[in-house]
PDB file of C-alpha atoms in Angstrom:
ATOM      1  CA  MET A  13      -0.200  -0.167   0.011  1.00 80.00           C
ATOM      2  CA  GLN A  14       1.349   3.392  -1.078  1.00 82.00           C
ATOM      3  CA  ARG A  15       0.135   6.231   1.059  1.00 83.00           C
ATOM      4  CA  ALA A  16      -0.914   9.556  -0.534  1.00 85.00           C
ATOM      5  CA  GLY A  17      -3.170  12.433   0.548  1.00 85.00           C
ATOM      6  CA  LYS A  18      -2.688  15.154   3.178  1.00 88.00           C
ATOM      7  CA  THR A  19      -1.736  15.229   6.818  1.00 89.00           C
ATOM      8  CA  HIS A  20      -4.428  13.588   8.872  1.00 88.00           C
ATOM      9  CA  GLN A  21      -6.428  12.717   5.635  1.00 88.00           C
ATOM     10  CA  PRO A  22      -4.706   9.463   4.278  1.00 90.00           C
ATOM     11  CA  PHE A  23      -5.466   7.615   0.981  1.00 87.00           C
ATOM     12  CA  TYR A  24      -3.863   4.527   0.024  1.00 88.00           C
ATOM     13  CA  LYS A  25      -3.027   3.202  -3.394  1.00 85.00           C
ATOM     14  CA  ILE A  26      -2.966  -0.820  -3.446  1.00 87.00           C
ATOM     15  CA  ILE A  27      -0.078  -1.468  -5.754  1.00 84.00           C
ATOM     16  CA  ALA A  28       2.086  -4.372  -7.131  1.00 86.00           C
ATOM     17  CA  ALA A  29       5.801  -3.538  -6.202  1.00 80.00           C
ATOM     18  CA  HIS A  30       8.943  -5.325  -6.047  1.00 77.00           C
ATOM     19  CA  LYS A  31       9.872  -6.170  -2.612  1.00 74.00           C
ATOM     20  CA  THR A  32      13.001  -4.313  -2.520  1.00 75.00           C
ATOM     21  CA  ARG A  33      11.353  -0.754  -3.220  1.00 73.00           C
ATOM     22  CA  LYS A  34      10.498   1.832  -0.718  1.00 70.00           C
ATOM     23  CA  ARG A  35       6.624   1.805   0.519  1.00 65.00           C
ATOM     24  CA  ASP A  36       6.207   5.170  -1.614  1.00 68.00           C
ATOM     25  CA  GLY A  37       8.509   4.596  -4.118  1.00 71.00           C
ATOM     26  CA  GLU A  38       8.490   3.112  -7.624  1.00 73.00           C
ATOM     27  CA  PHE A  39       5.877   0.485  -8.225  1.00 80.00           C
ATOM     28  CA  ILE A  40       4.886  -1.955 -11.126  1.00 84.00           C
ATOM     29  CA  GLU A  41       0.949  -1.481 -11.400  1.00 85.00           C
ATOM     30  CA  ARG A  42      -1.856   0.077  -9.266  1.00 86.00           C
ATOM     31  CA  VAL A  43      -4.193  -2.459  -8.489  1.00 87.00           C
ATOM     32  CA  GLY A  44      -6.806  -0.681  -6.334  1.00 89.00           C
ATOM     33  CA  SER A  45      -7.249   2.059  -3.687  1.00 87.00           C
ATOM     34  CA  TYR A  46      -8.350   2.512  -0.056  1.00 89.00           C
ATOM     35  CA  ASN A  47     -10.066   5.520   1.568  1.00 89.00           C
ATOM     36  CA  PRO A  48     -10.069   5.128   5.374  1.00 89.00           C
ATOM     37  CA  THR A  49     -11.536   8.552   5.990  1.00 89.00           C
ATOM     38  CA  SER A  50     -14.622   8.439   4.186  1.00 85.00           C
ATOM     39  CA  ASN A  51     -17.956   7.210   6.126  1.00 86.00           C
ATOM     40  CA  PRO A  52     -17.970   3.994   5.519  1.00 87.00           C
ATOM     41  CA  PRO A  53     -14.393   3.477   4.232  1.00 86.00           C
ATOM     42  CA  LEU A  54     -14.018   2.961   0.659  1.00 87.00           C
ATOM     43  CA  LEU A  55     -12.209   0.032  -0.737  1.00 88.00           C
ATOM     44  CA  GLU A  56     -11.821  -0.505  -4.435  1.00 88.00           C
ATOM     45  CA  VAL A  57      -9.780  -3.402  -5.934  1.00 89.00           C
ATOM     46  CA  ASN A  58      -9.458  -4.405  -9.594  1.00 89.00           C
ATOM     47  CA  GLU A  59      -9.830  -8.115  -9.353  1.00 88.00           C
ATOM     48  CA  ALA A  60      -8.611  -9.315 -12.468  1.00 89.00           C
ATOM     49  CA  LYS A  61      -5.409  -7.462 -11.981  1.00 90.00           C
ATOM     50  CA  VAL A  62      -4.920  -8.897  -8.243  1.00 90.00           C
ATOM     51  CA  MET A  63      -5.628 -12.373  -9.621  1.00 89.00           C
ATOM     52  CA  LYS A  64      -2.908 -12.065 -12.194  1.00 89.00           C
ATOM     53  CA  TRP A  65      -0.496 -10.643  -9.562  1.00 89.00           C
ATOM     54  CA  LEU A  66      -1.499 -13.707  -7.362  1.00 89.00           C
ATOM     55  CA  LYS A  67      -0.831 -16.279  -9.942  1.00 88.00           C
ATOM     56  CA  ASP A  68       2.526 -14.711 -10.876  1.00 85.00           C
ATOM     57  CA  GLY A  69       3.632 -15.275  -7.311  1.00 86.00           C
ATOM     58  CA  ALA A  70       3.111 -11.727  -5.410  1.00 84.00           C
ATOM     59  CA  GLN A  71       2.879 -12.020  -1.840  1.00 88.00           C
ATOM     60  CA  PRO A  72       0.374  -9.497  -0.546  1.00 88.00           C
ATOM     61  CA  THR A  73       1.105  -7.559   2.761  1.00 87.00           C
ATOM     62  CA  ASP A  74      -0.926  -8.399   5.863  1.00 90.00           C
ATOM     63  CA  THR A  75      -3.175  -5.592   5.440  1.00 89.00           C
ATOM     64  CA  VAL A  76      -4.014  -6.058   1.838  1.00 89.00           C
ATOM     65  CA  LYS A  77      -4.242  -9.761   2.636  1.00 90.00           C
ATOM     66  CA  SER A  78      -7.130  -8.838   4.918  1.00 90.00           C
ATOM     67  CA  PHE A  79      -8.761  -6.814   2.479  1.00 89.00           C
ATOM     68  CA  LEU A  80      -8.612  -9.608  -0.230  1.00 89.00           C
ATOM     69  CA  ARG A  81      -9.997 -11.870   2.397  1.00 89.00           C
ATOM     70  CA  LYS A  82     -13.042  -9.625   3.199  1.00 88.00           C
ATOM     71  CA  LEU A  83     -13.704  -9.302  -0.370  1.00 88.00           C
ATOM     72  CA  GLY A  84     -13.370 -12.964  -1.188  1.00 87.00           C
ATOM     73  CA  ILE A  85     -10.604 -12.567  -3.769  1.00 89.00           C
ATOM     74  CA  LEU A  86      -8.208 -14.506  -1.698  1.00 90.00           C
ATOM     75  CA  HIS A  87     -10.994 -17.344  -1.369  1.00 88.00           C
ATOM     76  CA  LYS A  88     -11.607 -17.424  -5.171  1.00 88.00           C
ATOM     77  CA  PHE A  89      -7.806 -17.390  -5.732  1.00 90.00           C
ATOM     78  CA  ARG A  90      -7.418 -20.521  -3.638  1.00 89.00           C
ATOM     79  CA  LEU A  91     -10.409 -22.460  -5.239  1.00 87.00           C
ATOM     80  CA  ALA A  92      -8.979 -21.608  -8.810  1.00 87.00           C
ATOM     81  CA  LYS A  93      -5.443 -22.918  -7.493  1.00 86.00           C
ATOM     82  CA  ARG A  94      -6.942 -26.142  -6.659  1.00 87.00           C
ATOM     83  CA  GLY A  95      -7.885 -26.645 -10.429  1.00 84.00           C
ATOM     84  CA  LEU A  96     -11.584 -26.217  -9.887  1.00 84.00           C
ATOM     85  CA  SER A  97     -13.377 -25.112 -13.053  1.00 85.00           C
ATOM     86  CA  ALA A  98     -14.969 -21.647 -13.482  1.00 85.00           C
ATOM     87  CA  GLU A  99     -18.465 -23.181 -12.780  1.00 88.00           C
ATOM     88  CA  GLN A 100     -17.374 -24.822  -9.501  1.00 88.00           C
ATOM     89  CA  VAL A 101     -15.349 -21.745  -8.574  1.00 86.00           C
ATOM     90  CA  GLN A 102     -18.770 -19.581  -9.199  1.00 88.00           C
ATOM     91  CA  ALA A 103     -20.781 -21.955  -7.390  1.00 89.00           C
ATOM     92  CA  GLU A 104     -18.484 -22.012  -4.401  1.00 88.00           C
ATOM     93  CA  MET A 105     -18.164 -18.324  -4.327  1.00 87.00           C
ATOM     94  CA  GLU A 106     -21.938 -17.949  -4.370  1.00 89.00           C
ATOM     95  CA  LYS A 107     -22.107 -20.299  -1.139  1.00 88.00           C
ATOM     96  CA  TRP A 108     -19.232 -18.212   0.451  1.00 87.00           C
ATOM     97  CA  SER A 109     -21.266 -15.023  -0.152  1.00 86.00           C
ATOM     98  CA  ALA A 110     -24.395 -16.655   1.632  1.00 87.00           C
ATOM     99  CA  ILE A 111     -22.432 -17.731   4.541  1.00 86.00           C
ATOM    100  CA  GLN A 112     -20.858 -14.097   4.670  1.00 84.00           C
ATOM    101  CA  ALA A 113     -24.218 -12.357   4.781  1.00 85.00           C
ATOM    102  CA  LYS A 114     -25.422 -14.682   7.437  1.00 81.00           C
ATOM    103  CA  LYS A 115     -22.358 -13.844   9.625  1.00 79.00           C
ATOM    104  CA  GLY A 116     -23.032 -10.327   9.049  1.00 73.00           C
ATOM    105  CA  ALA A 117     -26.560 -10.693   9.881  1.00 67.00           C
ATOM    106  CA  ASP A 118     -25.736 -12.674  13.122  1.00 63.00           C
ATOM    107  CA  LYS A 119     -23.060  -9.988  14.173  1.00 60.00           C
ATOM    108  CA  LYS A 120     -25.871  -7.482  13.992  1.00 55.00           C
ATOM    109  CA  VAL A 121     -28.381  -9.325  16.129  1.00 51.00           C
ATOM    110  CA  LYS A 122     -25.391  -9.970  18.736  1.00 54.00           C
ATOM    111  CA  LYS A 123     -24.637  -6.139  18.936  1.00 50.00           C
ATOM    112  CA  THR A 124     -28.701  -5.483  19.472  1.00 50.00           C
ATOM    113  CA  LYS A 125     -28.742  -8.214  22.216  1.00 54.00           C
ATOM    114  CA  ALA A 126     -25.650  -6.714  23.837  1.00 55.00           C
ATOM    115  CA  LEU A 127     -27.294  -3.418  23.942  1.00 54.00           C
ATOM    116  CA  LYS A 128     -30.453  -4.731  25.437  1.00 57.00           C
ATOM    117  CA  LYS A 129     -28.624  -6.131  28.377  1.00 57.00           C
ATOM    118  CA  LYS A 130     -26.840  -2.990  29.203  1.00 56.00           C
ATOM    119  CA  GLU A 131     -29.978  -0.822  29.069  1.00 58.00           C
ATOM    120  CA  LYS A 132     -31.342  -0.735  32.651  1.00 58.00           C
ATOM    121  CA  PRO A 133     -33.277   1.825  34.125  1.00 59.00           C
ATOM    122  CA  ALA A 134     -31.465   4.336  36.040  1.00 60.00           C
ATOM    123  CA  ASP A 135     -34.068   4.881  38.795  1.00 61.00           C
ATOM    124  CA  ALA A 136     -34.957   1.406  39.402  1.00 59.00           C
ATOM    125  CA  THR A 137     -34.697   0.473  43.070  1.00 61.00           C
ATOM    126  CA  PRO A 138     -34.511  -3.344  44.250  1.00 60.00           C
ATOM    127  CA  ALA A 139     -37.781  -4.401  46.158  1.00 61.00           C
ATOM    128  CA  ALA A 140     -37.279  -4.854  49.797  1.00 55.00           C
TER     129      ALA A 140
END
């Protein structure tokens, strides 16, 4: 990730670079961008370019790897690497998307339950 933007307003370019180059130095190709200051944070990735670089042996940083995992690109790459056909990969990705949507819904439910437990009347006194 290459940092850009102003002070206290970062903007990151997701790039393919040689491992010996500096973080903000020369790069080979830009494959996406990340803007953490927008609400919600904006993440754009060119999936075709990322898949090409992963197939060529590129090693993503930990941060970029987490982004790719959230978007499902890393899962799709691993399925393709196992030798599955395009139709099988597509079917597996649909299953993965359904699971991720269910996990997101479960998190929302857990958050609301946690809030309800915390909410107690301030002026409630125990009965004696």
